């Protein structure tokens, strides 16, 4: 089970305490390289490294401070490895003691930070990483190609986990699990069949629904699109850019089953877990989720979002487990490298300690720790232990076929293709412009300034063919559907309207701002979107609000009843999901979370309003 709890959250936010007065820029990153990265990774990440409110583990303990930036599913494990390192020969050989601190940073975000040419985005320089451990060397390859090979040093894998499709056990059995071989083509056929689950005798389950993450920020999302190309080509090695191009139609069909995208699988798994625990079957929400095996193991132990487990925290297993479908055509592996960064903020002492920790991870003592956290050791002589069994939904003998990582140009071609063939979106953004939006957020901007700039920045994510509409709401407005709503743009294909829409958003700074009819505005937006929602699109409403509802005629319970009708078992062919952003400390997070859950959407925490642009980016990654 989930062994080894953490002392405190690794991503705590100590007050700023500059470590040294030298420039902390990353060396060797040219403007051309940054431009190349934008082509490779896009502009959208989730958030800056996690932060809390005290010094915690990051207080100076007299030892060399070594931070490891890593994806969330490895934080618990790396903390246990950091403790074991203290007792290792590698640590004892150092001239000065060293303390290793893992922090949670997604692989895609770290890629973006490392190639930006800017400081690491954390005010506390003690939290800037010496080591980087993304989920895959795909990310280190991309940084090396877009910036400088010296920036990522010499990454070496220390553990690995295959990419699988997590399917609720009851649904997997309907597909013939565990005896039948199930491939990505089988999922694609279920997607293409109008009968959906009815094609295997389960018509009550509705359409077949897939969850995938955005390949610009997520390793599993990136691996999934490469696995689709492998499947379409019939290959198990030597994937080429021509193969990717030839797979476009197959991948487009597969994408049509996606409910929505996102930064991490954790949010989708948490939604599924919550539904299951409340007694409602998750089949109305999602049928298969592209995830790493380790995330599936975490889910089945009661940690769906792979969060940092705190001392004394009790985990409750889901009422129905997920089982791992290892695609018959093969799985890619997340090879989890670790490397000492070639950034100029890394001191000689930190580099020495970082190399020692990386060497320790290859030892038998370290490799024996990995299986307790759901990761497979590289050392085949190390037993996998009790987690890697059917009880927890996995098969230690799988995958039967391992798909190699393609060349970086093939990876780039697959991402470029995904931006063109991903599921189309129809999104209505609904922005609160009540009086409280005038409050400052500490960087010379008001809340409204931050909301406008966040919305403007993320509009570039949409394709010309995606439908985009923007409403604003407060009391005292006479125009718009239902009153108290201003229509900045009707829902329509974005086309060439990007600049004019950005200008319209600027106009909000001069708008009338009074009360907050939040529920009425959401109800009107839902009615509008339901009338025009189409199968084959991601139909969504993004709501930004910084306060409590003060002026609606509709109650929260009535709103939940209204918007939740289509979320019953099986759902409908064109669901409208709501993605609220709780903006600032005054936002009604409880109400916004209920609204999201009623429609199968997700809510986002922007309690630190200065980070609204990053939160907006995280939301838009779903589309």
XYZ file of C-alpha atoms in Angstrom:
623
model
C 0.000 0.000 0.000
C 0.976 3.649 -0.056
C 4.014 3.565 2.164
C 6.044 6.444 3.506
C 4.187 9.632 4.408
C 5.792 13.012 4.089
C 6.886 15.276 6.901
C 5.364 18.379 5.328
C 4.269 19.373 1.869
C 7.343 19.588 -0.309
C 5.840 22.478 -2.186
C 5.590 24.818 0.791
C 6.086 28.518 0.262
C 8.654 29.970 2.614
C 8.901 33.721 2.730
C 11.418 35.038 0.223
C 14.982 34.635 1.407
C 17.479 35.307 -1.387
C 20.267 32.772 -1.391
C 22.908 34.702 -3.211
C 23.245 37.860 -5.189
C 24.225 36.441 -8.546
C 22.058 36.451 -11.631
C 19.780 33.430 -11.699
C 19.117 33.383 -15.410
C 19.497 30.200 -17.362
C 22.561 30.399 -19.526
C 22.631 29.634 -23.220
C 18.968 30.134 -24.100
C 18.688 32.288 -27.176
C 15.597 34.097 -28.442
C 15.534 31.658 -31.339
C 15.494 28.734 -28.931
C 12.602 30.213 -27.001
C 10.694 30.646 -30.249
C 11.389 27.021 -31.065
C 9.988 25.961 -27.711
C 6.746 27.823 -28.344
C 6.348 25.770 -31.502
C 7.033 22.589 -29.530
C 5.107 23.143 -26.322
C 2.599 25.934 -26.792
C 1.924 28.635 -24.243
C -0.216 26.884 -21.695
C 0.826 25.309 -18.413
C -0.953 24.678 -15.174
C 0.552 26.798 -12.419
C 3.797 27.781 -10.827
C 5.343 25.247 -8.433
C 3.049 24.471 -5.508
C 3.340 26.846 -2.614
C 2.099 26.979 0.968
C 2.605 29.417 3.805
C 5.663 28.692 5.926
C 9.297 27.705 5.865
C 8.661 24.035 6.543
C 11.274 21.733 5.056
C 12.944 24.653 3.284
C 14.309 26.270 6.427
C 18.118 26.325 6.436
C 19.299 23.183 8.297
C 22.990 23.806 7.735
C 23.180 21.275 4.893
C 23.420 21.883 1.159
C 19.905 22.560 -0.120
C 19.063 20.325 -3.121
C 15.637 20.782 -4.714
C 14.223 18.232 -7.173
C 11.510 19.544 -9.508
C 9.349 16.521 -10.278
C 5.895 15.472 -11.400
C 3.306 14.986 -8.638
C 3.183 11.195 -8.678
C 6.877 10.986 -7.668
C 6.862 13.459 -4.761
C 6.024 10.917 -2.054
C 8.562 8.436 -3.410
C 11.359 10.981 -3.785
C 10.798 12.167 -0.236
C 11.321 8.610 1.019
C 14.383 8.295 -1.208
C 15.708 11.591 0.157
C 15.465 10.219 3.700
C 17.254 7.001 2.688
C 19.949 9.025 0.914
C 20.956 10.564 4.250
C 22.094 7.112 5.415
C 23.784 6.095 2.165
C 27.501 5.775 1.324
C 26.923 8.344 -1.456
C 25.836 10.933 1.124
C 28.587 10.060 3.589
C 31.192 10.651 0.866
C 30.156 14.306 0.511
C 32.232 17.018 2.162
C 29.046 18.659 3.476
C 25.726 17.116 4.365
C 22.912 17.601 1.849
C 19.126 17.726 2.214
C 17.005 16.806 -0.813
C 13.552 18.406 -1.205
C 11.148 17.313 -3.991
C 8.656 19.899 -5.275
C 5.686 19.253 -7.545
C 6.088 20.760 -11.017
C 4.498 19.166 -14.070
C 6.888 18.006 -16.772
C 5.403 20.365 -19.339
C 5.561 23.365 -17.017
C 9.169 22.687 -16.069
C 10.013 22.463 -19.760
C 8.443 25.852 -20.291
C 10.231 27.416 -17.318
C 13.634 26.016 -18.246
C 13.528 27.342 -21.801
C 12.036 30.740 -21.045
C 15.380 32.413 -20.398
C 13.882 33.779 -17.184
C 14.291 33.064 -13.487
C 12.583 30.014 -12.044
C 9.084 31.341 -11.179
C 9.332 31.281 -7.396
C 10.138 34.228 -5.156
C 12.067 32.016 -2.747
C 15.358 31.104 -4.393
C 15.837 28.215 -1.946
C 13.103 26.469 -3.921
C 14.883 26.729 -7.275
C 15.822 23.258 -8.517
C 19.218 21.661 -8.643
C 17.750 18.459 -10.094
C 14.936 17.833 -12.544
C 13.019 14.572 -12.784
C 10.298 14.797 -15.439
C 8.149 11.771 -16.215
C 9.951 11.084 -19.490
C 13.156 11.858 -21.358
C 10.848 13.165 -24.088
C 10.849 16.410 -22.071
C 14.608 16.588 -21.535
C 15.078 15.913 -25.264
C 12.760 18.805 -26.086
C 14.592 21.207 -23.778
C 17.901 20.135 -25.279
C 16.551 20.710 -28.799
C 14.797 23.990 -28.054
C 17.456 25.520 -25.806
C 20.785 23.889 -24.973
C 21.839 20.308 -24.264
C 24.021 21.606 -21.429
C 20.917 22.931 -19.680
C 19.588 19.423 -19.039
C 22.963 17.813 -18.363
C 23.031 14.028 -18.695
C 19.589 12.674 -17.778
C 19.434 9.006 -16.780
C 16.373 6.938 -15.950
C 16.110 5.494 -12.432
C 12.599 3.999 -12.610
C 9.854 3.475 -15.157
C 6.098 2.979 -15.471
C 4.040 2.031 -18.562
C 1.222 4.128 -20.002
C -2.065 2.222 -19.838
C -5.790 2.874 -20.137
C -7.560 2.761 -16.798
C -11.072 1.317 -17.133
C -13.628 0.694 -14.347
C -13.550 -3.047 -13.653
C -17.203 -3.650 -14.567
C -16.720 -1.952 -17.927
C -13.445 -3.763 -18.577
C -15.157 -7.108 -18.049
C -17.766 -6.118 -20.651
C -14.852 -5.775 -23.102
C -13.526 -9.248 -22.253
C -10.928 -8.327 -19.639
C -8.846 -10.002 -18.317
C -8.635 -12.761 -20.942
C -9.172 -10.735 -24.135
C -6.476 -8.668 -25.823
C -7.777 -5.114 -26.070
C -6.131 -2.525 -28.280
C -6.465 1.160 -29.089
C -8.286 0.142 -32.277
C -10.965 -1.519 -30.138
C -11.488 1.768 -28.305
C -11.592 3.605 -31.633
C -14.258 1.206 -32.926
C -16.384 1.855 -29.831
C -15.947 5.574 -30.485
C -17.057 5.227 -34.105
C -20.073 3.017 -33.366
C -23.221 5.147 -32.852
C -24.425 2.479 -30.406
C -21.415 3.088 -28.168
C -21.521 0.667 -25.245
C -24.669 -0.795 -26.796
C -22.416 -2.545 -29.323
C -21.254 -4.840 -26.495
C -24.701 -5.213 -24.940
C -24.478 -2.330 -22.444
C -26.719 0.330 -24.010
C -27.510 1.879 -20.611
C -23.896 3.039 -20.407
C -24.336 5.389 -23.358
C -21.454 6.511 -25.535
C -17.840 5.465 -25.059
C -15.937 8.312 -23.388
C -12.179 8.774 -23.182
C -10.166 11.120 -20.994
C -6.758 12.315 -22.141
C -4.497 15.100 -21.052
C -3.050 17.922 -23.121
C 0.209 16.692 -24.723
C 1.745 20.145 -24.388
C 1.867 19.790 -20.607
C 1.354 16.120 -19.787
C 3.495 13.048 -20.378
C 0.514 10.688 -20.612
C -1.172 12.978 -23.139
C 1.990 13.007 -25.212
C 2.470 9.249 -24.942
C -1.168 8.627 -25.905
C -0.938 10.497 -29.209
C 2.289 8.660 -30.058
C 0.648 5.320 -29.197
C -2.214 6.239 -31.536
C 0.275 6.781 -34.369
C 1.992 3.489 -33.598
C -1.395 1.726 -33.661
C -2.438 3.274 -36.975
C 0.917 2.426 -38.581
C 0.930 -1.163 -37.343
C 4.500 -0.621 -36.153
C 6.112 -1.388 -32.825
C 9.311 0.575 -33.532
C 10.883 3.139 -35.873
C 7.918 5.536 -35.960
C 8.483 8.307 -38.536
C 6.964 11.685 -39.306
C 5.321 10.105 -42.361
C 3.687 7.529 -40.081
C 2.330 10.325 -37.911
C 0.922 12.131 -40.945
C -0.728 8.936 -42.213
C -2.344 8.397 -38.785
C -4.271 11.688 -38.862
C -7.692 10.238 -39.691
C -7.358 7.443 -37.127
C -6.270 9.867 -34.410
C -9.023 12.321 -35.315
C -11.601 9.580 -34.795
C -10.038 8.657 -31.465
C -10.085 12.290 -30.298
C -13.835 12.507 -30.970
C -14.438 10.333 -27.888
C -12.526 12.672 -25.559
C -14.724 14.319 -22.901
C -12.220 17.137 -22.431
C -8.467 17.510 -22.052
C -6.568 18.987 -19.107
C -3.171 19.426 -17.472
C -3.129 16.254 -15.405
C -5.034 12.998 -15.103
C -5.391 13.666 -11.375
C -8.388 15.960 -11.772
C -10.271 13.456 -13.916
C -9.415 10.612 -11.535
C -10.544 12.711 -8.549
C -13.862 13.415 -10.264
C -14.356 9.711 -11.028
C -13.379 8.755 -7.472
C -15.805 11.247 -5.928
C -18.660 10.001 -8.096
C -17.895 6.396 -7.219
C -17.710 7.074 -3.489
C -21.025 8.916 -3.537
C -22.698 5.864 -5.025
C -23.108 7.053 -8.604
C -21.415 4.909 -11.217
C -18.656 6.744 -13.054
C -19.618 5.288 -16.431
C -21.711 8.340 -17.208
C -18.570 10.456 -16.903
C -15.719 8.471 -18.465
C -15.077 4.971 -19.831
C -11.282 4.900 -20.234
C -8.499 7.168 -19.015
C -5.005 7.302 -20.491
C -2.772 7.197 -17.403
C 0.483 5.877 -16.088
C 0.317 2.553 -14.278
C 1.577 4.227 -11.111
C -1.363 6.682 -11.154
C -3.773 3.764 -11.457
C -2.153 2.132 -8.443
C -2.501 5.372 -6.491
C -6.172 5.608 -7.484
C -6.895 2.084 -6.315
C -5.327 2.859 -2.942
C -7.512 5.937 -2.473
C -5.170 8.661 -3.734
C -6.767 9.555 -7.092
C -4.867 12.789 -7.657
C -1.505 11.377 -6.486
C -1.259 14.146 -3.926
C 1.425 14.404 -1.284
C 0.291 12.089 1.511
C 0.558 13.765 4.897
C 1.506 12.057 8.182
C -1.573 10.417 9.693
C -3.644 10.778 6.526
C -5.993 7.836 5.944
C -6.639 6.736 2.364
C -9.915 5.059 1.395
C -9.940 2.738 -1.609
C -12.581 3.437 -4.283
C -15.766 1.346 -4.277
C -14.865 0.171 -7.765
C -11.261 -0.095 -8.832
C -9.783 0.768 -12.186
C -8.015 -1.997 -14.076
C -5.101 -1.443 -16.403
C -5.679 -2.183 -20.072
C -2.244 -2.650 -21.621
C -2.974 -1.996 -25.333
C -2.367 -5.055 -27.510
C -0.309 -2.921 -29.912
C 2.023 -1.862 -27.132
C 2.596 0.742 -24.436
C 5.072 3.560 -24.192
C 6.939 3.891 -20.928
C 7.502 6.954 -18.809
C 11.201 6.437 -18.152
C 11.540 9.024 -15.348
C 15.040 10.438 -15.732
C 16.855 12.574 -13.207
C 19.517 15.126 -14.089
C 21.530 17.945 -12.561
C 20.527 21.161 -14.292
C 23.116 23.284 -16.058
C 21.500 26.490 -14.775
C 23.790 29.156 -13.372
C 21.945 29.219 -10.039
C 23.233 25.695 -9.284
C 26.343 25.940 -7.060
C 29.266 23.552 -7.141
C 28.179 22.092 -3.786
C 24.664 21.565 -5.060
C 25.916 19.957 -8.232
C 28.111 17.563 -6.268
C 25.232 16.649 -3.936
C 22.830 16.310 -6.861
C 25.147 13.900 -8.658
C 25.490 11.884 -5.458
C 21.720 11.644 -5.061
C 21.311 10.611 -8.714
C 23.947 7.899 -8.219
C 22.172 6.700 -5.073
C 18.921 6.221 -7.007
C 20.596 3.467 -9.053
C 21.628 1.448 -5.980
C 19.836 -1.666 -4.772
C 18.811 0.115 -1.563
C 17.015 2.829 -3.546
C 15.549 0.470 -6.139
C 13.892 -1.584 -3.367
C 11.929 1.505 -2.268
C 10.341 2.136 -5.684
C 7.682 -0.632 -5.782
C 6.136 0.573 -2.514
C 5.171 3.736 -4.415
C 3.849 2.046 -7.547
C 6.962 2.421 -9.697
C 8.838 -0.398 -11.375
C 12.564 -0.659 -10.584
C 15.113 -0.789 -13.384
C 16.852 -3.583 -11.489
C 14.943 -6.720 -12.550
C 16.219 -8.595 -9.499
C 14.176 -6.348 -7.186
C 10.773 -7.955 -6.419
C 7.748 -5.859 -7.359
C 5.906 -6.640 -4.120
C 2.215 -6.807 -3.260
C 1.025 -3.714 -5.150
C 1.684 -5.192 -8.585
C -1.175 -7.696 -8.529
C -4.674 -8.071 -9.944
C -6.018 -6.915 -6.553
C -4.762 -3.445 -7.456
C -5.742 -3.707 -11.125
C -2.346 -4.353 -12.725
C -0.472 -7.230 -14.380
C 3.258 -7.335 -13.653
C 3.821 -9.420 -16.809
C 2.492 -6.622 -19.015
C 2.929 -4.785 -21.281
C 3.701 -7.549 -23.768
C 4.949 -4.981 -26.287
C 7.028 -1.929 -25.339
C 7.010 0.977 -27.777
C 10.264 2.961 -28.001
C 10.446 6.714 -27.699
C 10.519 8.251 -31.211
C 13.002 10.872 -32.362
C 12.307 14.437 -31.252
C 11.158 15.491 -34.753
C 8.528 12.733 -34.686
C 7.337 13.890 -31.253
C 7.056 17.458 -32.539
C 5.128 16.295 -35.601
C 2.659 14.408 -33.395
C 2.046 17.470 -31.209
C 1.623 19.714 -34.259
C -0.867 17.225 -35.678
C -2.814 17.098 -32.402
C -3.362 20.855 -32.463
C -5.145 20.371 -35.780
C -7.102 17.157 -35.149
C -7.987 17.543 -31.464
C -11.666 17.593 -30.627
C -13.310 20.890 -31.642
C -14.472 23.232 -28.879
C -17.432 25.499 -28.298
C -16.684 27.618 -25.239
C -18.583 30.463 -23.601
C -16.536 32.530 -21.148
C -18.661 34.251 -18.471
C -16.818 36.922 -16.477
C -17.936 38.532 -13.208
C -17.474 42.329 -13.444
C -19.113 43.245 -10.124
C -17.762 46.040 -7.938
C -15.360 43.836 -5.984
C -13.374 43.252 -9.181
C -11.825 46.694 -8.614
C -9.801 45.340 -5.693
C -5.991 45.326 -6.225
C -4.067 42.059 -6.537
C -0.706 43.366 -5.383
C 1.163 43.835 -8.650
C -0.295 47.151 -9.774
C -3.330 45.462 -11.337
C -6.909 45.123 -10.197
C -8.727 41.793 -10.164
C -10.492 42.862 -13.343
C -7.164 43.697 -15.019
C -5.888 40.225 -14.198
C -9.059 38.554 -15.483
C -8.950 40.503 -18.742
C -5.280 39.777 -19.360
C -5.717 36.092 -18.484
C -8.624 35.767 -20.910
C -6.780 37.652 -23.646
C -3.636 35.547 -23.340
C -5.474 32.251 -23.584
C -7.596 33.160 -26.601
C -4.617 32.267 -28.775
C -5.097 28.633 -27.777
C -8.262 28.336 -29.854
C -8.250 27.446 -33.533
C -10.056 29.621 -36.030
C -12.713 26.917 -36.324
C -13.357 26.705 -32.555
C -16.447 28.514 -31.325
C -15.836 31.187 -28.695
C -18.250 33.521 -26.953
C -17.703 35.996 -24.101
C -20.274 37.394 -21.661
C -19.841 39.668 -18.666
C -22.323 39.960 -15.810
C -23.290 42.350 -13.024
C -26.514 44.051 -11.992
C -27.712 47.118 -13.831
C -27.045 45.845 -17.351
C -30.011 46.002 -19.726
C -28.608 44.090 -22.687
C -27.917 40.424 -23.121
C -29.870 37.231 -22.517
C -31.842 37.239 -19.283
C -30.722 40.714 -18.209
C -27.686 41.701 -16.121
C -25.487 40.301 -18.895
C -23.389 42.062 -21.509
C -22.544 40.092 -24.640
C -19.030 40.942 -25.760
C -19.122 38.269 -28.440
C -21.810 35.844 -29.524
C -20.791 32.198 -29.656
C -19.390 31.668 -33.140
C -16.243 30.386 -34.859
C -13.316 32.551 -33.781
C -12.133 33.038 -37.369
C -10.119 36.238 -37.666
C -11.782 37.981 -34.706
C -8.976 37.475 -32.205
C -7.781 41.088 -32.134
C -11.285 42.573 -32.019
C -12.274 40.243 -29.175
C -9.187 41.205 -27.210
C -10.155 44.848 -27.707
C -13.683 44.129 -26.486
C -12.259 42.555 -23.341
C -10.268 45.742 -22.727
C -13.557 47.661 -22.744
C -14.626 45.854 -19.578
C -12.326 48.154 -17.595
C -14.794 50.977 -18.196
C -17.993 49.010 -17.573
C -20.707 49.535 -14.994
C -19.927 47.341 -11.942
C -22.481 46.598 -9.244
C -23.903 43.338 -7.798
C -23.231 39.638 -8.434
C -26.127 37.668 -10.011
C -23.903 34.600 -10.332
C -26.521 31.843 -10.437
C -28.763 33.667 -12.894
C -25.817 34.300 -15.223
C -24.778 30.634 -15.152
C -28.362 29.512 -15.778
C -28.658 31.817 -18.801
C -25.286 30.662 -20.140
C -26.301 27.021 -19.703
C -29.553 27.572 -21.610
C -27.639 29.251 -24.420
C -25.067 26.483 -24.676
C -27.604 23.626 -24.458
C -29.502 25.077 -27.403
C -26.413 25.010 -29.600
C -24.443 22.078 -28.131
C -23.372 19.489 -30.692
C -22.048 15.943 -30.402
C -18.425 15.771 -31.486
C -17.544 19.024 -29.718
C -16.338 19.935 -26.255
C -19.250 22.135 -25.160
C -18.187 24.163 -22.156
C -18.805 27.234 -20.033
C -15.918 28.908 -18.202
C -17.173 31.042 -15.279
C -14.949 33.453 -13.397
C -16.296 34.923 -10.153
C -14.623 36.563 -7.173
C -17.493 36.546 -4.688
C -20.750 35.226 -3.348
C -24.028 35.391 -5.233
C -25.902 38.457 -4.001
C -28.519 39.276 -6.627
C -29.877 36.152 -8.346
C -33.530 35.203 -8.501
C -32.541 31.528 -8.818
C -31.252 29.620 -5.795
C -28.160 27.427 -5.874
C -30.222 24.259 -5.390
C -32.493 25.180 -8.287
C -29.456 25.839 -10.476
C -27.888 22.487 -9.555
C -31.151 20.718 -10.396
C -31.307 22.492 -13.741
C -27.750 21.861 -14.916
C -27.426 18.359 -13.427
C -30.224 16.700 -15.382
C -27.978 15.515 -18.212
C -25.326 14.054 -15.883
C -27.315 10.953 -14.925
C -26.193 7.466 -15.958
C -25.188 7.443 -19.627
C -25.419 11.237 -19.913
C -26.374 12.732 -23.246
C -24.720 12.994 -26.639
C -23.790 16.670 -26.269
C -23.182 17.482 -22.601
C -22.377 21.026 -21.510
C -19.725 21.064 -18.797
C -19.028 24.044 -16.546
C -15.512 25.029 -15.447
C -15.684 27.673 -12.694
C -12.695 29.724 -11.544
C -12.860 30.772 -7.876
C -11.096 34.126 -8.080
C -9.674 35.543 -4.850
C -10.306 34.588 -1.231
C -13.904 35.852 -1.269
C -15.120 33.470 -3.958
C -17.794 30.934 -2.992
C -15.698 27.833 -3.573
C -18.331 25.460 -2.191
C -20.988 26.679 -4.615
C -18.600 26.743 -7.576
C -17.407 23.217 -6.836
C -21.005 21.948 -6.703
C -21.743 23.641 -10.021
C -18.727 22.004 -11.673
C -19.504 18.558 -10.278
C -23.147 18.736 -11.380
C -22.068 18.914 -15.025
C -18.920 16.767 -15.006
C -16.669 19.819 -15.215
C -13.850 20.921 -12.928
C -13.402 23.933 -10.680
C -10.145 25.849 -10.419
C -8.652 27.637 -7.435
C -7.372 31.152 -8.123
C -7.378 32.217 -4.467
C -4.087 33.976 -5.219
C -5.479 36.468 -7.750
C -2.018 37.462 -8.962
C -1.842 34.056 -10.665
C -5.107 34.360 -12.567
C -3.347 34.253 -15.933
C -1.781 30.891 -15.033
C -5.113 29.520 -13.794
C -6.850 30.681 -16.972
C -4.197 28.803 -18.935
C -4.849 25.670 -16.912
C -8.579 25.897 -17.618
C -8.112 26.450 -21.342
C -5.906 23.351 -21.517
C -9.144 21.350 -21.217
C -10.242 22.425 -24.697
